[in-house]
Structures are given as structure tokens and as C-alpha cells.
XYZ file of C-alpha atoms in Angstrom:
110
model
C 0.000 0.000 0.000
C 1.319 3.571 -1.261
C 0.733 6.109 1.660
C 2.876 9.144 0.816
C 4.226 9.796 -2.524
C 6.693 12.800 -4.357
C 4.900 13.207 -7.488
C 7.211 14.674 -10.775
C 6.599 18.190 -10.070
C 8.646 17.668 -6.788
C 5.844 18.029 -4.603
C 4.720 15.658 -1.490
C 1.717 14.096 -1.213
C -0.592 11.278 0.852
C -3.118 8.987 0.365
C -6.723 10.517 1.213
C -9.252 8.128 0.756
C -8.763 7.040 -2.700
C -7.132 10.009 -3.550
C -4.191 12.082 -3.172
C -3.967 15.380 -1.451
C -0.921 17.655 -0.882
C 0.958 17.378 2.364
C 0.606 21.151 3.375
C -3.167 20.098 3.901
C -3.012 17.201 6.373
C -5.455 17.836 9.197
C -4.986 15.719 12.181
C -7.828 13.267 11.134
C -5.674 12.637 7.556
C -3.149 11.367 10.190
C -4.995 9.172 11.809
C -6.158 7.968 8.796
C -2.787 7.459 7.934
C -1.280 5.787 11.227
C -4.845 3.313 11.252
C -3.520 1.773 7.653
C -0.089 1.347 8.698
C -1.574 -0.284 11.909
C -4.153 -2.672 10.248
C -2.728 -3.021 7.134
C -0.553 -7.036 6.368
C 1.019 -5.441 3.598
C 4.188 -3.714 2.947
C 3.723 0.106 3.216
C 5.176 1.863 0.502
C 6.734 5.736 0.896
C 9.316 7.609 -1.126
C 11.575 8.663 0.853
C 12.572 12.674 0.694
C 16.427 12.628 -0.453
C 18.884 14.307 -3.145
C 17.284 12.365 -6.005
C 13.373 12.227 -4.849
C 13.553 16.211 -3.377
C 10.628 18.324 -2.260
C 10.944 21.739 -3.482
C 8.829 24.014 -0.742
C 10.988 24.112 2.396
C 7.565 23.610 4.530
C 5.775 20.966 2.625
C 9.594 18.922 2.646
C 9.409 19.453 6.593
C 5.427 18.249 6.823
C 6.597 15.159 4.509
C 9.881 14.693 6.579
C 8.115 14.454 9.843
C 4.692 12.334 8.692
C 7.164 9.988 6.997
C 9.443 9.129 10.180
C 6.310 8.457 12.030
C 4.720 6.234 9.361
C 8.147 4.416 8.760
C 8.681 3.750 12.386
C 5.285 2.641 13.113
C 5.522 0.130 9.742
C 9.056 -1.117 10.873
C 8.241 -1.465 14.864
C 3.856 -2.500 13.896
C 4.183 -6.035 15.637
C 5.918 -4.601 18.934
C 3.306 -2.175 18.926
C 0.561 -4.299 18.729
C 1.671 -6.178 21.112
C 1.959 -3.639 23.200
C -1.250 -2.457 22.827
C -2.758 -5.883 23.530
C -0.803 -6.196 26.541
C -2.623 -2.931 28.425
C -5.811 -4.088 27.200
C -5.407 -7.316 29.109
C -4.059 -5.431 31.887
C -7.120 -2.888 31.790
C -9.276 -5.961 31.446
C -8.073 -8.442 34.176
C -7.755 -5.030 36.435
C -11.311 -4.199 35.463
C -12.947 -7.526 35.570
C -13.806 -7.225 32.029
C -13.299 -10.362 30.787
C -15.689 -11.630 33.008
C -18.450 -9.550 31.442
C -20.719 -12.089 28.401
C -20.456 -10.923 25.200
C -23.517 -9.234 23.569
C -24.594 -11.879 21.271
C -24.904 -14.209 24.507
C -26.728 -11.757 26.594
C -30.724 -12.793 26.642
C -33.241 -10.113 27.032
């Protein structure tokens, strides 16, 4: 899956929906858009990477694209630690909680 992109005109851009929008735009819903693919998503996550030979011409959309990028690309390399993190302190919450004692809906009888 292609999340964030440097099209030929040198400028940075990420998946929205089926579309792409430029990075300047990202509102903090695009980005948890973005993190929930990375997060659910078995397959590799594509990104071109800002460099000498892929560059971003506008100083602030390279910095925007720069910084969404090292998020995406650490939570894509490090997914199954988080994960398992994140299952972890939901057992916790749920054994502290007595959740998992609690019947699931499709039991429960009216």
C-alpha cells in the first residue's frame, strides 16, 4: 500500500481516501487515517523517501513530509511490537477491570 508519494513536479503528497492530497493540507484526522492503515494493514507500506534524487521543493511541505514519513516508517518497521503492546494494556485494563468476566452481547438474553 502507497501512503505518501513525491509526485514529478517535486511536490509531497498522501493517500486521502482514494485520492491524493498535498501534504501542506493534512489535518490531524488525515493522520490518523494514515497511522490506522499502517496499523491494520498485512502489507508492505510503501513511501518515497525525501532525499537528493526524490527532493521536495517548498521548504515547509519537505518538513510536513519529513516528519509524517518518520512516524509512518517507524510505526511500519516497529507494527508487531506495537501491537503487542497495545494488547498487553488491554489485558491489563481488562483483568484489572474484571472485564473479561463480562458475556459478550450476542450471549446476553433479554
Amino acid at each position: 500500500m502507497i501512503l505518501l508519494k513525491i509526485n514529478d513536479r517535486n511536490q509531497g503528497l498522501y493517500r486521502k481516501g482514494a485520492d491524493w492530497a498535498p501534504i501542506a493540507g493534512i489535518e490531524p484526522d488525515d493522520l490518523v487515517a494514515l497511522i490506522e492503515a499502517v496499523a491494520e494493514c498485512d502489507e508492505a507500506i510503501e513511501m518515497d523517501e525525501c532525499n537528493a534524487d526524490n527532493p521536495i521543493k517548498n521548504p515547509v511541505d519537505k518538513t510536513i513530509y519529513e516528519e509524517v514519513y518518520r512516524v509512518l516508517r517507524d510505526l511500519a518497521d516497529n507494527r508487531n511490537a506495537y501491537l503487542a503492546e497495545c494488547q498487553s494494556k488491554l489485558d491489563e485494563l481488562e483483568k484489572a477491570y474484571g472485564l473479561e468476566e463480562i458475556p459478550s452481547l450476542e450471549n446476553w438474553e433479554h
